[in-house]
mmCIF file of C-alpha atoms and ligand atoms in Angstrom:
data_model
loop_
_atom_site.group_PDB
_atom_site.id
_atom_site.type_symbol
_atom_site.label_atom_id
_atom_site.label_comp_id
_atom_site.label_asym_id
_atom_site.label_seq_id
_atom_site.Cartn_x
_atom_site.Cartn_y
_atom_site.Cartn_z
ATOM 1 C CA THR A 1 -19.995 6.706 -16.187
ATOM 2 C CA PRO A 2 -17.767 3.717 -14.568
ATOM 3 C CA LEU A 3 -17.008 4.377 -10.857
ATOM 4 C CA LEU A 4 -13.238 4.053 -12.202
ATOM 5 C CA ASP A 5 -12.019 5.173 -15.456
ATOM 6 C CA VAL A 6 -8.283 4.671 -16.062
ATOM 7 C CA ALA A 7 -7.264 6.334 -19.949
ATOM 8 C CA ASP A 8 -4.023 6.016 -21.564
ATOM 9 C CA CYS A 9 -2.114 6.144 -18.049
ATOM 10 C CA ALA A 10 1.766 5.595 -17.823
ATOM 11 C CA VAL A 11 3.774 5.510 -14.675
ATOM 12 C CA SER A 12 7.216 5.354 -14.418
ATOM 13 C CA TYR A 13 10.236 5.157 -11.672
ATOM 14 C CA GLY A 14 13.239 7.263 -13.170
ATOM 15 C CA LYS A 15 14.145 5.421 -16.392
ATOM 16 C CA VAL A 16 11.848 2.074 -15.213
ATOM 17 C CA SER A 17 8.503 2.381 -17.117
ATOM 18 C CA ALA A 18 6.326 0.515 -14.613
ATOM 19 C CA LEU A 19 2.624 1.118 -16.920
ATOM 20 C CA ARG A 20 2.238 1.755 -20.226
ATOM 21 C CA GLY A 21 -0.575 3.788 -22.095
ATOM 22 C CA VAL A 22 -3.221 1.360 -19.804
ATOM 23 C CA ASP A 23 -6.961 1.560 -20.226
ATOM 24 C CA LEU A 24 -9.165 0.084 -17.448
ATOM 25 C CA THR A 25 -12.626 0.967 -16.687
ATOM 26 C CA VAL A 26 -14.737 -0.766 -14.018
ATOM 27 C CA GLY A 27 -18.396 0.066 -13.711
ATOM 28 C CA GLU A 28 -19.995 0.114 -10.043
ATOM 29 C CA GLY A 29 -20.521 -3.321 -8.492
ATOM 30 C CA GLU A 30 -18.502 -4.923 -10.945
ATOM 31 C CA PHE A 31 -15.346 -6.996 -9.493
ATOM 32 C CA VAL A 32 -12.456 -6.528 -12.369
ATOM 33 C CA ALA A 33 -9.213 -8.917 -11.780
ATOM 34 C CA VAL A 34 -5.900 -7.498 -12.805
ATOM 35 C CA ILE A 35 -3.357 -10.163 -13.222
ATOM 36 C CA GLY A 36 0.129 -10.642 -14.026
ATOM 37 C CA PRO A 37 3.598 -11.978 -13.131
ATOM 38 C CA ASN A 38 6.056 -9.705 -10.213
ATOM 39 C CA GLY A 39 6.957 -6.936 -11.757
ATOM 40 C CA ALA A 40 4.015 -6.231 -14.346
ATOM 41 C CA GLY A 41 2.532 -3.634 -12.805
ATOM 42 C CA LYS A 42 -0.007 -4.690 -10.493
ATOM 43 C CA SER A 43 0.947 -2.904 -7.129
ATOM 44 C CA THR A 44 1.897 0.388 -9.798
ATOM 45 C CA LEU A 45 -1.655 0.399 -10.991
ATOM 46 C CA CYS A 46 -3.064 0.145 -7.185
ATOM 47 C CA ASN A 47 -1.063 2.846 -6.015
ATOM 48 C CA THR A 48 -1.643 5.363 -8.469
ATOM 49 C CA VAL A 49 -5.781 4.667 -8.663
ATOM 50 C CA SER A 50 -5.505 4.910 -4.496
ATOM 51 C CA GLY A 51 -3.417 8.755 -5.079
ATOM 52 C CA PHE A 52 -0.247 7.784 -4.364
ATOM 53 C CA ARG A 53 1.826 7.742 -7.408
ATOM 54 C CA ASP A 54 2.388 10.816 -10.296
ATOM 55 C CA TYR A 55 0.936 9.839 -13.693
ATOM 56 C CA THR A 56 0.008 10.621 -16.986
ATOM 57 C CA GLY A 57 -2.958 10.184 -18.735
ATOM 58 C CA SER A 58 -6.479 10.580 -17.042
ATOM 59 C CA VAL A 59 -7.304 7.851 -13.664
ATOM 60 C CA ARG A 60 -10.883 9.390 -12.486
ATOM 61 C CA TYR A 61 -12.620 8.092 -9.724
ATOM 62 C CA HIS A 62 -16.396 9.290 -9.374
ATOM 63 C CA GLY A 63 -15.904 11.052 -12.683
ATOM 64 C CA ALA A 64 -13.186 13.209 -11.038
ATOM 65 C CA GLU A 65 -9.643 13.015 -11.393
ATOM 66 C CA VAL A 66 -7.199 11.361 -8.720
ATOM 67 C CA SER A 67 -4.510 13.849 -9.257
ATOM 68 C CA ASP A 68 -6.833 16.737 -8.128
ATOM 69 C CA GLN A 69 -7.467 14.873 -5.063
ATOM 70 C CA SER A 70 -5.150 13.848 -1.982
ATOM 71 C CA PRO A 71 -5.050 10.787 -0.975
ATOM 72 C CA ARG A 72 -7.408 11.073 2.206
ATOM 73 C CA ASP A 73 -9.850 13.000 0.028
ATOM 74 C CA LEU A 74 -10.285 9.949 -2.042
ATOM 75 C CA VAL A 75 -10.310 7.338 1.035
ATOM 76 C CA GLN A 76 -13.023 9.476 2.671
ATOM 77 C CA GLN A 77 -14.984 9.255 -0.556
ATOM 78 C CA GLY A 78 -14.968 5.761 -0.269
ATOM 79 C CA LEU A 79 -11.880 4.152 -2.464
ATOM 80 C CA VAL A 80 -10.276 1.936 0.008
ATOM 81 C CA HIS A 81 -6.960 0.339 -0.684
ATOM 82 C CA CYS A 82 -6.029 -2.665 0.910
ATOM 83 C CA THR A 83 -2.103 -3.113 0.237
ATOM 84 C CA GLU A 84 -0.309 -5.707 -0.441
ATOM 85 C CA SER A 85 1.732 -5.025 3.010
ATOM 86 C CA ARG A 86 -1.264 -4.560 5.004
ATOM 87 C CA ASP A 87 -0.291 -1.991 6.948
ATOM 88 C CA LEU A 88 -1.205 -3.111 10.696
ATOM 89 C CA PHE A 89 -0.546 -1.874 13.642
ATOM 90 C CA GLY A 90 1.347 -4.816 15.102
ATOM 91 C CA TYR A 91 0.813 -3.891 18.840
ATOM 92 C CA MET A 92 -2.652 -3.107 18.455
ATOM 93 C CA SER A 93 -5.488 -5.247 18.488
ATOM 94 C CA VAL A 94 -8.009 -6.387 15.891
ATOM 95 C CA GLU A 95 -10.396 -4.375 17.567
ATOM 96 C CA ASP A 96 -8.231 -1.024 17.157
ATOM 97 C CA ASN A 97 -6.962 -1.935 14.152
ATOM 98 C CA LEU A 98 -10.431 -2.309 13.250
ATOM 99 C CA THR A 99 -11.954 1.279 14.497
ATOM 100 C CA LEU A 100 -8.718 2.416 12.948
ATOM 101 C CA GLY A 101 -10.206 1.920 9.237
ATOM 102 C CA ALA A 102 -13.643 3.908 10.008
ATOM 103 C CA TYR A 103 -12.126 6.729 7.829
ATOM 104 C CA ARG A 104 -15.674 8.073 6.533
ATOM 105 C CA ALA A 105 -17.636 10.900 8.425
ATOM 106 C CA ASN A 106 -20.967 9.545 9.951
ATOM 107 C CA THR A 107 -19.870 5.833 9.962
ATOM 108 C CA ASN A 108 -21.575 3.859 12.774
ATOM 109 C CA VAL A 109 -18.394 2.034 13.988
ATOM 110 C CA ASP A 110 -20.305 -0.142 15.795
ATOM 111 C CA GLU A 111 -22.285 -1.569 13.118
ATOM 112 C CA ARG A 112 -19.671 -1.880 10.838
ATOM 113 C CA LEU A 113 -17.636 -4.045 13.398
ATOM 114 C CA ALA A 114 -20.422 -6.345 13.739
ATOM 115 C CA PHE A 115 -20.428 -6.885 9.426
ATOM 116 C CA VAL A 116 -17.088 -7.590 9.674
ATOM 117 C CA TYR A 117 -16.779 -10.227 12.380
ATOM 118 C CA ASP A 118 -20.060 -11.771 10.747
ATOM 119 C CA LEU A 119 -17.806 -11.635 7.599
ATOM 120 C CA PHE A 120 -14.738 -13.142 8.821
ATOM 121 C CA PRO A 121 -15.683 -15.101 12.320
ATOM 122 C CA ALA A 122 -12.185 -15.712 13.013
ATOM 123 C CA LEU A 123 -11.761 -11.917 13.823
ATOM 124 C CA ALA A 124 -14.595 -12.368 15.959
ATOM 125 C CA GLU A 125 -12.861 -14.893 18.357
ATOM 126 C CA ARG A 126 -10.006 -12.859 18.804
ATOM 127 C CA THR A 127 -10.706 -9.108 18.952
ATOM 128 C CA GLY A 128 -8.620 -8.124 21.715
ATOM 129 C CA GLN A 129 -5.736 -10.331 20.188
ATOM 130 C CA LEU A 130 -2.610 -7.861 19.453
ATOM 131 C CA ALA A 131 -2.348 -7.676 15.248
ATOM 132 C CA ARG A 132 0.940 -9.281 15.205
ATOM 133 C CA THR A 133 0.973 -12.234 17.367
ATOM 134 C CA MET A 134 -2.153 -13.573 14.707
ATOM 135 C CA SER A 135 -1.633 -16.275 11.401
ATOM 136 C CA GLY A 136 -0.494 -14.481 7.963
ATOM 137 C CA GLY A 137 -4.033 -15.457 6.960
ATOM 138 C CA GLU A 138 -6.047 -13.689 9.724
ATOM 139 C CA GLN A 139 -3.786 -10.673 9.569
ATOM 140 C CA GLN A 140 -4.901 -10.682 5.818
ATOM 141 C CA MET A 141 -8.554 -10.840 6.570
ATOM 142 C CA LEU A 142 -7.789 -8.230 9.162
ATOM 143 C CA ALA A 143 -6.319 -6.157 6.621
ATOM 144 C CA ILE A 144 -9.613 -6.801 4.488
ATOM 145 C CA GLY A 145 -11.755 -6.226 7.345
ATOM 146 C CA ARG A 146 -10.223 -2.611 8.579
ATOM 147 C CA ALA A 147 -10.750 -1.454 4.378
ATOM 148 C CA LEU A 148 -14.274 -2.681 4.713
ATOM 149 C CA MET A 149 -14.580 -0.425 8.076
ATOM 150 C CA GLY A 150 -14.047 2.635 6.013
ATOM 151 C CA ASP A 151 -17.515 1.871 4.078
ATOM 152 C CA PRO A 152 -15.528 1.461 -0.045
ATOM 153 C CA ASP A 153 -17.528 1.917 -2.742
ATOM 154 C CA LEU A 154 -14.391 0.697 -4.192
ATOM 155 C CA LEU A 155 -12.133 -1.842 -2.845
ATOM 156 C CA VAL A 156 -8.634 -1.738 -4.578
ATOM 157 C CA LEU A 157 -7.278 -5.259 -2.975
ATOM 158 C CA ASP A 158 -3.554 -5.422 -3.998
ATOM 159 C CA GLU A 159 -2.240 -9.690 -3.975
ATOM 160 C CA PRO A 160 -4.551 -10.823 -1.031
ATOM 161 C CA THR A 161 -3.227 -14.373 -1.557
ATOM 162 C CA LEU A 162 0.381 -13.530 -0.921
ATOM 163 C CA GLY A 163 2.051 -16.275 0.847
ATOM 164 C CA LEU A 164 -1.311 -17.996 2.360
ATOM 165 C CA ALA A 165 -1.875 -21.190 2.742
ATOM 166 C CA PRO A 166 -5.053 -23.024 0.929
ATOM 167 C CA VAL A 167 -7.501 -23.806 3.908
ATOM 168 C CA ILE A 168 -7.046 -19.885 4.668
ATOM 169 C CA LEU A 169 -7.499 -18.779 1.213
ATOM 170 C CA ASP A 170 -10.977 -20.665 0.840
ATOM 171 C CA ASP A 171 -11.869 -18.216 4.521
ATOM 172 C CA ILE A 172 -10.949 -15.062 2.175
ATOM 173 C CA SER A 173 -12.517 -16.308 -0.846
ATOM 174 C CA GLU A 174 -16.151 -16.701 1.390
ATOM 175 C CA GLY A 175 -15.357 -13.171 2.576
ATOM 176 C CA ILE A 176 -14.929 -11.695 -0.762
ATOM 177 C CA GLU A 177 -17.852 -13.434 -2.375
ATOM 178 C CA GLN A 178 -19.551 -11.706 0.302
ATOM 179 C CA ILE A 179 -18.120 -8.463 -0.065
ATOM 180 C CA GLN A 180 -19.053 -8.436 -3.700
ATOM 181 C CA ALA A 181 -22.551 -9.759 -3.037
ATOM 182 C CA ASN A 182 -22.955 -6.569 -0.870
ATOM 183 C CA GLY A 183 -22.604 -4.319 -3.758
ATOM 184 C CA VAL A 184 -19.007 -3.295 -2.914
ATOM 185 C CA THR A 185 -17.333 -2.926 -6.589
ATOM 186 C CA ILE A 186 -13.711 -4.524 -6.679
ATOM 187 C CA LEU A 187 -10.666 -3.913 -8.430
ATOM 188 C CA LEU A 188 -8.367 -7.163 -7.315
ATOM 189 C CA ALA A 189 -4.566 -7.006 -8.250
ATOM 190 C CA GLU A 190 -3.421 -10.725 -8.065
ATOM 191 C CA GLN A 191 -0.487 -13.640 -9.472
ATOM 192 C CA ASN A 192 -2.769 -16.497 -7.971
ATOM 193 C CA VAL A 193 -4.279 -16.919 -11.220
ATOM 194 C CA THR A 194 -7.297 -19.129 -10.121
ATOM 195 C CA PHE A 195 -7.864 -16.928 -7.354
ATOM 196 C CA ALA A 196 -8.836 -14.246 -9.558
ATOM 197 C CA LEU A 197 -11.139 -16.156 -12.349
ATOM 198 C CA ARG A 198 -13.376 -17.822 -9.343
ATOM 199 C CA HIS A 199 -13.817 -14.618 -8.440
ATOM 200 C CA ALA A 200 -13.891 -11.972 -11.538
ATOM 201 C CA ASP A 201 -16.412 -10.526 -13.845
ATOM 202 C CA ARG A 202 -13.557 -9.352 -15.971
ATOM 203 C CA ILE A 203 -9.761 -9.895 -16.224
ATOM 204 C CA VAL A 204 -7.036 -7.658 -17.783
ATOM 205 C CA LEU A 205 -3.819 -9.168 -18.258
ATOM 206 C CA LEU A 206 -0.347 -7.089 -17.429
ATOM 207 C CA GLU A 207 2.879 -7.665 -18.696
ATOM 208 C CA ASN A 208 5.865 -5.382 -18.587
ATOM 209 C CA GLY A 209 3.422 -2.327 -17.648
ATOM 210 C CA ASP A 210 1.461 -3.121 -21.099
ATOM 211 C CA VAL A 211 -2.826 -4.653 -21.049
ATOM 212 C CA VAL A 212 -1.680 -7.773 -23.727
ATOM 213 C CA ARG A 213 -5.045 -9.345 -22.700
ATOM 214 C CA ARG A 214 -8.457 -8.846 -21.583
ATOM 215 C CA GLY A 215 -11.780 -10.596 -21.144
ATOM 216 C CA SER A 216 -14.145 -12.450 -19.281
ATOM 217 C CA PRO A 217 -12.234 -15.685 -16.920
ATOM 218 C CA GLU A 218 -14.360 -18.057 -19.346
ATOM 219 C CA GLU A 219 -12.184 -16.348 -22.442
ATOM 220 C CA LEU A 220 -9.140 -16.033 -20.768
ATOM 221 C CA ARG A 221 -9.429 -20.305 -20.049
ATOM 222 C CA GLU A 222 -9.669 -20.573 -23.342
ATOM 223 C CA ASP A 223 -6.682 -19.519 -24.149
ATOM 224 C CA ASP A 224 -4.728 -22.113 -22.076
HETATM 225 P P1 ADP B 301 3.958 -5.970 -9.603
HETATM 226 O O1 ADP B 301 2.833 -5.218 -8.425
HETATM 227 O O2 ADP B 301 2.738 -6.232 -10.856
HETATM 228 O O3 ADP B 301 4.808 -7.049 -9.206
HETATM 229 P P2 ADP B 301 5.277 -3.375 -9.377
HETATM 230 O O4 ADP B 301 3.979 -2.437 -9.674
HETATM 231 O O5 ADP B 301 5.536 -3.644 -8.270
HETATM 232 O O6 ADP B 301 4.955 -5.048 -9.758
HETATM 233 O O7 ADP B 301 6.504 -3.312 -10.343
HETATM 234 C C1 ADP B 301 6.097 -2.409 -11.505
HETATM 235 C C2 ADP B 301 7.720 -2.056 -11.952
HETATM 236 O O8 ADP B 301 7.732 -0.802 -11.462
HETATM 237 C C3 ADP B 301 8.748 -3.237 -11.485
HETATM 238 O O9 ADP B 301 10.108 -3.204 -12.291
HETATM 239 C C4 ADP B 301 9.526 -2.544 -10.306
HETATM 240 O O10 ADP B 301 10.804 -3.322 -9.960
HETATM 241 C C5 ADP B 301 9.226 -1.362 -10.558
HETATM 242 N N1 ADP B 301 8.709 -0.599 -9.222
HETATM 243 C C6 ADP B 301 7.722 -0.293 -8.573
HETATM 244 N N2 ADP B 301 7.821 0.163 -7.515
HETATM 245 C C7 ADP B 301 9.318 1.050 -7.558
HETATM 246 C C8 ADP B 301 9.308 2.295 -6.745
HETATM 247 N N3 ADP B 301 8.805 2.271 -5.453
HETATM 248 N N4 ADP B 301 10.782 2.751 -7.210
HETATM 249 C C9 ADP B 301 11.178 2.011 -8.861
HETATM 250 N N5 ADP B 301 10.285 1.005 -9.226
HETATM 251 C C10 ADP B 301 9.363 0.931 -8.612
HETATM 252 P P1 ADP B 302 5.418 -6.335 -5.678
HETATM 253 O O1 ADP B 302 6.052 -7.354 -4.625
HETATM 254 O O2 ADP B 302 3.945 -5.731 -5.431
HETATM 255 O O3 ADP B 302 6.204 -6.371 -7.161
HETATM 256 P P2 ADP B 302 7.400 -5.520 -4.052
HETATM 257 O O4 ADP B 302 7.367 -5.697 -3.133
HETATM 258 O O5 ADP B 302 8.089 -4.948 -5.283
HETATM 259 O O6 ADP B 302 5.915 -5.035 -4.631
HETATM 260 O O7 ADP B 302 7.156 -3.346 -3.759
HETATM 261 C C1 ADP B 302 7.244 -3.052 -2.203
HETATM 262 C C2 ADP B 302 7.172 -1.710 -1.950
HETATM 263 O O8 ADP B 302 8.695 -1.942 -2.495
HETATM 264 C C3 ADP B 302 6.553 -0.695 -3.340
HETATM 265 O O9 ADP B 302 6.344 0.243 -2.504
HETATM 266 C C4 ADP B 302 6.911 -0.683 -3.975
HETATM 267 O O10 ADP B 302 6.673 0.650 -5.097
HETATM 268 C C5 ADP B 302 8.624 -0.475 -3.693
HETATM 269 N N1 ADP B 302 9.427 -1.388 -4.807
HETATM 270 C C6 ADP B 302 9.141 -1.920 -5.468
HETATM 271 N N2 ADP B 302 10.111 -2.230 -6.566
HETATM 272 C C7 ADP B 302 11.207 -1.068 -6.355
HETATM 273 C C8 ADP B 302 12.411 -0.685 -6.605
HETATM 274 N N3 ADP B 302 12.847 -1.226 -7.980
HETATM 275 N N4 ADP B 302 13.087 0.246 -6.373
HETATM 276 C C9 ADP B 302 12.460 0.625 -5.359
HETATM 277 N N5 ADP B 302 11.181 0.668 -4.507
HETATM 278 C C10 ADP B 302 10.636 -0.282 -5.638
#
């Protein structure tokens, strides 16, 4: 069974239908990117998968229906969501922000910290710096780093490139490649198509809450 199995999933906000009958699977170790314009439903999908939205249809993580579990249960089972807003504690240090991400029982915090610092050397250089004094790109690394402190089986990354300079994007790209090489399954929501095509094994194009295209990066490139 796939690690994540979304079947005929619909979500609405009052009269606004944000997802309509979405089907999507993410296998163990796979990297799937959901692309689409602003308002397509990407964040809603990320929030739904992570247990924060009511839905119809089915969303299964490790075979168990997400609506039967709390977001807290899910994160403790390794479903970690790195949100678009990053959710950092601005008046806490890099290291304190990271340590707070160690949600799972029996986490060896020092070992995980070493892993994150190895992945993002920019963080290792400023362990005591307050999060809100860092650049957007460093904050994004910190948000991804904190998600990794949770030892994710499934990492849900919502728009990690948002507002970032190209130089920083390269650092984020390298970090993400190493995360994937470490066997972490990734569901990425992105407006930056180039970034999504570079990393993902499979692409799902969402428009107005509907999946309108799916395929490998090669197949989608041939289209346009
Ligand atoms: P994307 O992440 O692709 O930009 P969203 O999932 O944020 O798309 O939004 C999909 C649709 O749902 C949009 O029409 C958006 O305005 C609406 N929407 C998203 N979140 C909410 C919310 N909390 N309340 C009401 N409408 C929402
Ligand atoms: P995105 O850029 O991914 O569409 P937004 O910036 O629209 O995300 O959403 C930020 C937050 O506001 C999210 O929690 C989202 O659910 C909520 N939101 C988005 N659209 C609306 C809306 N039309 N009404 C109320 N809340 C919304």
